[in-house]
C-alpha atoms as an extended CHARMM CRD file, in Angstrom:
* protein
*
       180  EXT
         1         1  UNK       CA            -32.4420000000       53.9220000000      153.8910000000  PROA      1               0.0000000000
         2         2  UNK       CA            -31.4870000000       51.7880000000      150.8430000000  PROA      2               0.0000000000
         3         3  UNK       CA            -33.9170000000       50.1990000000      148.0530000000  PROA      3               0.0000000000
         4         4  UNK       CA            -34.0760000000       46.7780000000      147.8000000000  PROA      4               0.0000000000
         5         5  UNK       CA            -32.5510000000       45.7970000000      144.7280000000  PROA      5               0.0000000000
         6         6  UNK       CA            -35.1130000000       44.4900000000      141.9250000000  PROA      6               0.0000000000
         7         7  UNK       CA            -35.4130000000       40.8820000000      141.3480000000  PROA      7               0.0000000000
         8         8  UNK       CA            -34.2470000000       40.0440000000      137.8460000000  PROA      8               0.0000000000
         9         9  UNK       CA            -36.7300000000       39.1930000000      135.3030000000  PROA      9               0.0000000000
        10        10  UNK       CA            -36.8820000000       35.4200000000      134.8720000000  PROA      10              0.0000000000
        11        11  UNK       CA            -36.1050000000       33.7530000000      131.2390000000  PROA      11              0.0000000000
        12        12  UNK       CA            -39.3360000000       32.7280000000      129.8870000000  PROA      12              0.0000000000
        13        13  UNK       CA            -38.4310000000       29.0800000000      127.9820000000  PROA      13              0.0000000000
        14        14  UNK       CA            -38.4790000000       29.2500000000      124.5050000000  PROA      14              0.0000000000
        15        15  UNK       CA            -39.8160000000       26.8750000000      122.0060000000  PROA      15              0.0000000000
        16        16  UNK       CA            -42.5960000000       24.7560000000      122.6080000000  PROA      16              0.0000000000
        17        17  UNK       CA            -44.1440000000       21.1920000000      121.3110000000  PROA      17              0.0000000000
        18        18  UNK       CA            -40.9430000000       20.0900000000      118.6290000000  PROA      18              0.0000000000
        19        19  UNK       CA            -38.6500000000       23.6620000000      120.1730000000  PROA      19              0.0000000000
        20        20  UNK       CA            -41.0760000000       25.5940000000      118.0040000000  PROA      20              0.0000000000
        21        21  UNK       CA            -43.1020000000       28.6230000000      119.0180000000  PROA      21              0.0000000000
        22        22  UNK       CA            -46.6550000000       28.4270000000      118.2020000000  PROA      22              0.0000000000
        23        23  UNK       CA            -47.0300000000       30.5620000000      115.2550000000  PROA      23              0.0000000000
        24        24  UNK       CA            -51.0280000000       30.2860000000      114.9810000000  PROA      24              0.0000000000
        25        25  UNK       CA            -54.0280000000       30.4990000000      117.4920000000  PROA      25              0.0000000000
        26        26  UNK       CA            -56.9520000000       29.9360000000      116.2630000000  PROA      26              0.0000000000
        27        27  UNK       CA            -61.0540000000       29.8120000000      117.3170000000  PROA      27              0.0000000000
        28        28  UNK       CA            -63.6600000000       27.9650000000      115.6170000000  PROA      28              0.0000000000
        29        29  UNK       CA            -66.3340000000       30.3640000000      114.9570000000  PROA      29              0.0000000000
        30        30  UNK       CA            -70.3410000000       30.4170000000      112.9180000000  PROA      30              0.0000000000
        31        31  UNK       CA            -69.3070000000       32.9720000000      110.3050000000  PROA      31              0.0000000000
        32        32  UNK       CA            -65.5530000000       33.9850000000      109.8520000000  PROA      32              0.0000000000
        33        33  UNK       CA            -66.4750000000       36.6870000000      107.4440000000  PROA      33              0.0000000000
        34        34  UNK       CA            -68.6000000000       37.7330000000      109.9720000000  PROA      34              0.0000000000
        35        35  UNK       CA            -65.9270000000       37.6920000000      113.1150000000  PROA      35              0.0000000000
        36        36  UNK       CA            -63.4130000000       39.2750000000      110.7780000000  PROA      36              0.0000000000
        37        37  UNK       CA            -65.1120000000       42.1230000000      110.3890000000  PROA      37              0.0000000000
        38        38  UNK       CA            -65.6830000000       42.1670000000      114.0560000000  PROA      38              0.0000000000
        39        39  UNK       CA            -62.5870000000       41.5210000000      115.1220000000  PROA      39              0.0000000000
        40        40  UNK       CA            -61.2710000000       44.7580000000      112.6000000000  PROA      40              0.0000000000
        41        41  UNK       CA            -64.0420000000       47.1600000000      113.7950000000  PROA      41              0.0000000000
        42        42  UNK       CA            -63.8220000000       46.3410000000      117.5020000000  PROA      42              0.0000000000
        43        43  UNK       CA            -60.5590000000       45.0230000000      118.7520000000  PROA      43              0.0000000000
        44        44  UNK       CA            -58.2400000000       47.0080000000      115.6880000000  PROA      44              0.0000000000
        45        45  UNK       CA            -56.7900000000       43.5250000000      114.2700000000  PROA      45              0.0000000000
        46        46  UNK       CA            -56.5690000000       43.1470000000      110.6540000000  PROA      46              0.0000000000
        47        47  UNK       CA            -56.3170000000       43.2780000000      107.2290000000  PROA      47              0.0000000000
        48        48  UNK       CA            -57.9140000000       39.5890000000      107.7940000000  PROA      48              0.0000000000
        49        49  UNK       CA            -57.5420000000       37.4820000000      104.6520000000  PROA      49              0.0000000000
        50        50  UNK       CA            -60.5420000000       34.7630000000      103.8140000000  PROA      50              0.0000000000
        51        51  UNK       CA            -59.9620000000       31.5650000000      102.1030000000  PROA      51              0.0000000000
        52        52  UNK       CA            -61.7310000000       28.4750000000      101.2570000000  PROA      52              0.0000000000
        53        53  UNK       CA            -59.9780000000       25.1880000000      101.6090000000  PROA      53              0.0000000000
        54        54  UNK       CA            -61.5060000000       21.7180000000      100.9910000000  PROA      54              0.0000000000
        55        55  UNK       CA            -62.5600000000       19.1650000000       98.6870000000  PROA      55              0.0000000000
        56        56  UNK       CA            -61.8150000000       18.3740000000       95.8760000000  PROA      56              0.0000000000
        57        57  UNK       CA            -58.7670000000       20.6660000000       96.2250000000  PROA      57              0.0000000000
        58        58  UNK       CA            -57.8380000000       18.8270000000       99.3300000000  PROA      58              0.0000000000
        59        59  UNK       CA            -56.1920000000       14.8140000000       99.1260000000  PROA      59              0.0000000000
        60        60  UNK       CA            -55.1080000000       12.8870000000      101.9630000000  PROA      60              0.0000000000
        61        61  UNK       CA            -57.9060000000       13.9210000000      104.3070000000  PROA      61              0.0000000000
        62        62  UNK       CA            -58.9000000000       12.2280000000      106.9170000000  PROA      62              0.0000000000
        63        63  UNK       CA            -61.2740000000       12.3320000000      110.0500000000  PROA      63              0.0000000000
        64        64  UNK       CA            -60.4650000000       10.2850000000      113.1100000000  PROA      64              0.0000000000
        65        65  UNK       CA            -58.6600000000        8.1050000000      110.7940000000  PROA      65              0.0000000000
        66        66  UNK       CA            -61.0380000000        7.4300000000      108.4700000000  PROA      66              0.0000000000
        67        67  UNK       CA            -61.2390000000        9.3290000000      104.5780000000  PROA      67              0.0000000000
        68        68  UNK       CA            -63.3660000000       12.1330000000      104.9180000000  PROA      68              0.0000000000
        69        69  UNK       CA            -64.5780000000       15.2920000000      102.6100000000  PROA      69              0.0000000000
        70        70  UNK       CA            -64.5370000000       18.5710000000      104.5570000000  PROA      70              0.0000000000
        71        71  UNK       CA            -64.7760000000       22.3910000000      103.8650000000  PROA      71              0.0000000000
        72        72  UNK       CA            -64.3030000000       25.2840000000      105.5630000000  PROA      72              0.0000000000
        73        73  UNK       CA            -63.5790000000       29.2540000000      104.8880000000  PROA      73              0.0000000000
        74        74  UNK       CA            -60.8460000000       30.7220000000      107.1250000000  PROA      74              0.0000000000
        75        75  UNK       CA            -60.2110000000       34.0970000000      107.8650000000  PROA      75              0.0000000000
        76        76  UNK       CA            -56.2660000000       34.7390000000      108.8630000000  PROA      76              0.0000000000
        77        77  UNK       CA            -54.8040000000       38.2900000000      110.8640000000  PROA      77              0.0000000000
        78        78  UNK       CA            -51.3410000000       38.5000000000      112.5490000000  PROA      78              0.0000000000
        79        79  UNK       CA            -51.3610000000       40.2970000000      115.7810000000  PROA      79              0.0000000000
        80        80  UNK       CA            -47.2040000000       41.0630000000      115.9270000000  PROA      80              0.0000000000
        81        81  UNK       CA            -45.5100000000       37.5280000000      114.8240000000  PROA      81              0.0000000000
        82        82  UNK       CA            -49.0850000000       35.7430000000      115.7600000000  PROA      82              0.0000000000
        83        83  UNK       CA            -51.0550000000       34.2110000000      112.9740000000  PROA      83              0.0000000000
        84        84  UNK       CA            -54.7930000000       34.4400000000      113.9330000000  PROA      84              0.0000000000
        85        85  UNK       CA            -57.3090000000       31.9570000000      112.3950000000  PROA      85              0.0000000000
        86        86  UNK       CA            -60.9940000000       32.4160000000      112.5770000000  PROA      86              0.0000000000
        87        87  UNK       CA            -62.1720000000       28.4710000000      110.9470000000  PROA      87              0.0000000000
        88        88  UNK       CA            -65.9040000000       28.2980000000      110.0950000000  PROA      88              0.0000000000
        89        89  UNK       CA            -66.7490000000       24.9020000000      109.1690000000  PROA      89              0.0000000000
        90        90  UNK       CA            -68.7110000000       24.2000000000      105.8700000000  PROA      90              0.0000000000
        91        91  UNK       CA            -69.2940000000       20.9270000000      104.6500000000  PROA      91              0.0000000000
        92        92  UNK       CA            -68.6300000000       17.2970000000      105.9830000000  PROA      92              0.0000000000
        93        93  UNK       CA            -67.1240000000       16.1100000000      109.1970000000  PROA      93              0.0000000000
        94        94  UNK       CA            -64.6610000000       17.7110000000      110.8930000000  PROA      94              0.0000000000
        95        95  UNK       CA            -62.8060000000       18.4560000000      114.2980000000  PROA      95              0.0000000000
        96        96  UNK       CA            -64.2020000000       22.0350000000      113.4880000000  PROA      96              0.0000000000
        97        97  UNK       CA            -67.5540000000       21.3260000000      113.4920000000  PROA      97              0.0000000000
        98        98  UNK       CA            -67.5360000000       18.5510000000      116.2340000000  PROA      98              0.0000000000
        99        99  UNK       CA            -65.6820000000       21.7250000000      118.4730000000  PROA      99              0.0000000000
       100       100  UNK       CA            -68.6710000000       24.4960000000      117.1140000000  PROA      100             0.0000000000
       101       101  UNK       CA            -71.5280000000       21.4400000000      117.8650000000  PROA      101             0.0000000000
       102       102  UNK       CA            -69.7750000000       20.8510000000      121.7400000000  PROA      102             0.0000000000
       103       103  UNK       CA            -68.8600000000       23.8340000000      122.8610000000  PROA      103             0.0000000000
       104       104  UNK       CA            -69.9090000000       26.9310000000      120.5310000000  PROA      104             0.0000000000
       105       105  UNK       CA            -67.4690000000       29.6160000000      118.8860000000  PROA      105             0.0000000000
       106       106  UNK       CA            -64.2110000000       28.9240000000      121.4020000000  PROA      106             0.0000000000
       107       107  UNK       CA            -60.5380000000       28.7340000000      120.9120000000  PROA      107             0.0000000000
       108       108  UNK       CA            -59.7730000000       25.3210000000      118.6970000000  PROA      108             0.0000000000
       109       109  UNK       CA            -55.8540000000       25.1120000000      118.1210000000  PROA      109             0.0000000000
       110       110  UNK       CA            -52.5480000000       26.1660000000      118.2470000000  PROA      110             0.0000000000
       111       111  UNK       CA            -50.3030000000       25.4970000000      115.2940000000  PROA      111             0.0000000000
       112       112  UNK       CA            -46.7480000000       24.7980000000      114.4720000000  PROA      112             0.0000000000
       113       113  UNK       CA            -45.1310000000       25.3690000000      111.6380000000  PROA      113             0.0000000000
       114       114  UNK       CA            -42.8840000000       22.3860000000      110.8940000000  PROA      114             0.0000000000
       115       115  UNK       CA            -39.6900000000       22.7820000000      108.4290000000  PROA      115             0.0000000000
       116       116  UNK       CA            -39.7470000000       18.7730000000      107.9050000000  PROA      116             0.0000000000
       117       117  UNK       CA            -43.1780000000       17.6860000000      107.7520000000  PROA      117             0.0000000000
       118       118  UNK       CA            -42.8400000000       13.8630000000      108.1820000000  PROA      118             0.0000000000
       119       119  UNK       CA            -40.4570000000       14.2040000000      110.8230000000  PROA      119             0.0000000000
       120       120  UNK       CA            -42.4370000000       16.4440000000      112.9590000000  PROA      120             0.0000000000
       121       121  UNK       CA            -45.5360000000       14.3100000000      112.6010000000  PROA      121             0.0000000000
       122       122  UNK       CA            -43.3840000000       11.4210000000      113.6520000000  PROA      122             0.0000000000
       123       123  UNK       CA            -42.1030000000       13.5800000000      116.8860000000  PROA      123             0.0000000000
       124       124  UNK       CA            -45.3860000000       14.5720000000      117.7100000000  PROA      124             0.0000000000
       125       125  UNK       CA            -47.1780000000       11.0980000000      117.5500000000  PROA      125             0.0000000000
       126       126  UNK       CA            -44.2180000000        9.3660000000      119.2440000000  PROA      126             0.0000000000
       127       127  UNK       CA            -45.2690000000       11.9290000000      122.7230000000  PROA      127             0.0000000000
       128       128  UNK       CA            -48.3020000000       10.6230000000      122.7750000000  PROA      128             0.0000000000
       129       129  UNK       CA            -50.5060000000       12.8460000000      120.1670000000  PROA      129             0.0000000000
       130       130  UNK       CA            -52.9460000000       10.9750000000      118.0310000000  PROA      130             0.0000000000
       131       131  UNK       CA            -53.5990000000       12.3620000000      114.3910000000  PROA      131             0.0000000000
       132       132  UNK       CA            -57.5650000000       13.2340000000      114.6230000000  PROA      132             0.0000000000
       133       133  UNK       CA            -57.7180000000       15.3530000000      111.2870000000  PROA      133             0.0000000000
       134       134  UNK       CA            -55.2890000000       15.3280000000      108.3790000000  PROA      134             0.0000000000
       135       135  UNK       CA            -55.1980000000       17.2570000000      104.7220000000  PROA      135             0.0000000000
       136       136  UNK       CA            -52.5380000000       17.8810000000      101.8170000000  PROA      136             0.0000000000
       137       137  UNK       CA            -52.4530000000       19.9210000000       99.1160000000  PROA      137             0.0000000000
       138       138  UNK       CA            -53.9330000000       23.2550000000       99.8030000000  PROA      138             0.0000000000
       139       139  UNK       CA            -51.9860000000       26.5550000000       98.4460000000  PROA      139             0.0000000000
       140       140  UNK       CA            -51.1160000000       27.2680000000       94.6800000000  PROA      140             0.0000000000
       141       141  UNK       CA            -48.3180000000       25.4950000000       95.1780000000  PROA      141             0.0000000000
       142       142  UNK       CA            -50.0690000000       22.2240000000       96.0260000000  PROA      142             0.0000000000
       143       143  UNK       CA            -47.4080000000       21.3940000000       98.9880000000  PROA      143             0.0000000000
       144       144  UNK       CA            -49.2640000000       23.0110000000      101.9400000000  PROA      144             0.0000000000
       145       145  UNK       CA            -50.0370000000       20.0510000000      104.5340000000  PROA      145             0.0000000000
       146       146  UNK       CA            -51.5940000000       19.6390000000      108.1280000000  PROA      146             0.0000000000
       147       147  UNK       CA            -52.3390000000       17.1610000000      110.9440000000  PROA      147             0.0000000000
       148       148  UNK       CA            -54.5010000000       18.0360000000      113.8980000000  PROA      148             0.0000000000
       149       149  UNK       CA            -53.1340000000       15.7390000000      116.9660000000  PROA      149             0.0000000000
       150       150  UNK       CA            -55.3860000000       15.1760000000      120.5790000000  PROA      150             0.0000000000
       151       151  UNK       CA            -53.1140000000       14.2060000000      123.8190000000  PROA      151             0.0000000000
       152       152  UNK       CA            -55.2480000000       12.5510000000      126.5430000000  PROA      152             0.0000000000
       153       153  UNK       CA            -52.8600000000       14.1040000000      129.1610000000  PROA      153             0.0000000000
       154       154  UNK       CA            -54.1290000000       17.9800000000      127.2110000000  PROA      154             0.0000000000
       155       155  UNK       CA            -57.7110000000       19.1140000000      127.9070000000  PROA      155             0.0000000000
       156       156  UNK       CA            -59.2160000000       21.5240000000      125.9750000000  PROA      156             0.0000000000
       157       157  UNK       CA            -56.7150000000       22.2220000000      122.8360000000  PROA      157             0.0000000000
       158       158  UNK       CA            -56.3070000000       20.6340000000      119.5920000000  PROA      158             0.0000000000
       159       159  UNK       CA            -52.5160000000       21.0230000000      117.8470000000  PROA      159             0.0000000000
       160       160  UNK       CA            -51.5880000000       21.7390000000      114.9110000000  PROA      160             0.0000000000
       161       161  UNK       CA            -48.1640000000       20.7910000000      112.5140000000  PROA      161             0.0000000000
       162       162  UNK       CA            -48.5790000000       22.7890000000      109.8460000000  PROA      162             0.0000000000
       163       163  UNK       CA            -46.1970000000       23.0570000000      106.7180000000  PROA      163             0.0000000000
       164       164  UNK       CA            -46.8460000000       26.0640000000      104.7700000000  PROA      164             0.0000000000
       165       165  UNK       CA            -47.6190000000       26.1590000000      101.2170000000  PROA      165             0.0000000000
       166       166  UNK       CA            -44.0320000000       28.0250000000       99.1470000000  PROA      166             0.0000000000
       167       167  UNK       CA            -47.4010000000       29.7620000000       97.1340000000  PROA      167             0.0000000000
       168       168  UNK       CA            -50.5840000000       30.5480000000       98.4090000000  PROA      168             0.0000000000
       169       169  UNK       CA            -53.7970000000       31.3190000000       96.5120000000  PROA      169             0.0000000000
       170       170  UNK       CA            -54.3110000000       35.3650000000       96.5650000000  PROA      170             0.0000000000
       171       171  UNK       CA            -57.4390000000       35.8200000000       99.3230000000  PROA      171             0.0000000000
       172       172  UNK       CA            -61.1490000000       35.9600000000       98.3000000000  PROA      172             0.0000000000
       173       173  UNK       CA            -61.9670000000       38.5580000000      100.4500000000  PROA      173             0.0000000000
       174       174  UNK       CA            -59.6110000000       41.3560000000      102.6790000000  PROA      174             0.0000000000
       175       175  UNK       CA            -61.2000000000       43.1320000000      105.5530000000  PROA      175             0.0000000000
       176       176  UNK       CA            -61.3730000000       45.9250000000      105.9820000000  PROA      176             0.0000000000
       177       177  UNK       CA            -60.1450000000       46.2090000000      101.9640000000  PROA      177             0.0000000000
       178       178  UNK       CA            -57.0450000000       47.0730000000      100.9770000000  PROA      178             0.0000000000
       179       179  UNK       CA            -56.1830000000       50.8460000000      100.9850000000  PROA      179             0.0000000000
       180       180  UNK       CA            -59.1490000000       51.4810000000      103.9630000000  PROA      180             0.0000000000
């Protein structure tokens, strides 16, 4: 009697939304100091770095295409090559609090990281995506930027072109601290 020869794994595709992999999932969540240390005691994921991001640091933000003045205070892990991103919203209007008003702490976005900003947007808006949040200047560095993009044909998830600041701020807070 012979074996029957094992099917070969299939290729997963590679790339996704612009042939990029989504480098960030995030969840909107109440208290992202809170859920970091959570996350760290319960499901082993950290050193989780906090931040907060906002005005006045913050130009070019918008809300559903109109200027707006939001805060939050992120906490960021990697799991492997994943960024996570725990976003608790703050102050003002935003896509995160409209998502923590509708629907409670929940997954919010995936993000890609984008090596030409402008270009990306472009891509991404020309497929359909509509710009529903927007913000420049965050990092030391001043260059950090984002869009947040809705696709009527895509329930449920919110992207993300992100392009990274060349300096960020060091964190506020590390959980569980460095050297623990």
């Amino acid at each position: 009697m012979t074996t029957p020869a094992t099917p070969p794994i299939p290729q997963l595709p590679g790339g996704s939304i612009l042939g990029k992999p989504v480098r960030q999932i995030a969840l909107v969540v109440a208290d992202a100091e809170a859920q970091a240390r959570a996350w760290a005691e319960h499901l082993g994921i950290g050193p989780w770095n906090l931040y907060t991001i906002g005005a006045p640091d913050l130009t070019g933000m918008t809300y559903r295409g109109r200027p707006a003045d939001f805060r939050i205070r992120h906490a960021l892990a990697f799991s492997g090559e994943v960024m996570l991103e725990l976003v608790q919203p703050l102050a003002g209007e935003s896509i995160w609090q409209e998502y923590l008003d509708r629907r409670g702490a929940t997954l919010h976005h995936i993000a890609i990281y984008a090596d030409d900003f402008a270009t990306s947007a472009a891509l991404v808006e020309a497929d359909g995506w509509v710009a529903v949040q927007t913000g420049n200047g965050f990092g030391r560095s001043r260059d950090g930027r984002f869009a947040y993009y809705e696709h009527p044909a895509v329930e449920g998830i919110i992207v993300e072109v992100v392009q990274a600041p060349t300096d960020r701020f060091p964190p506020e807070l590390t959980i569980p601290p460095v050297g623990r």
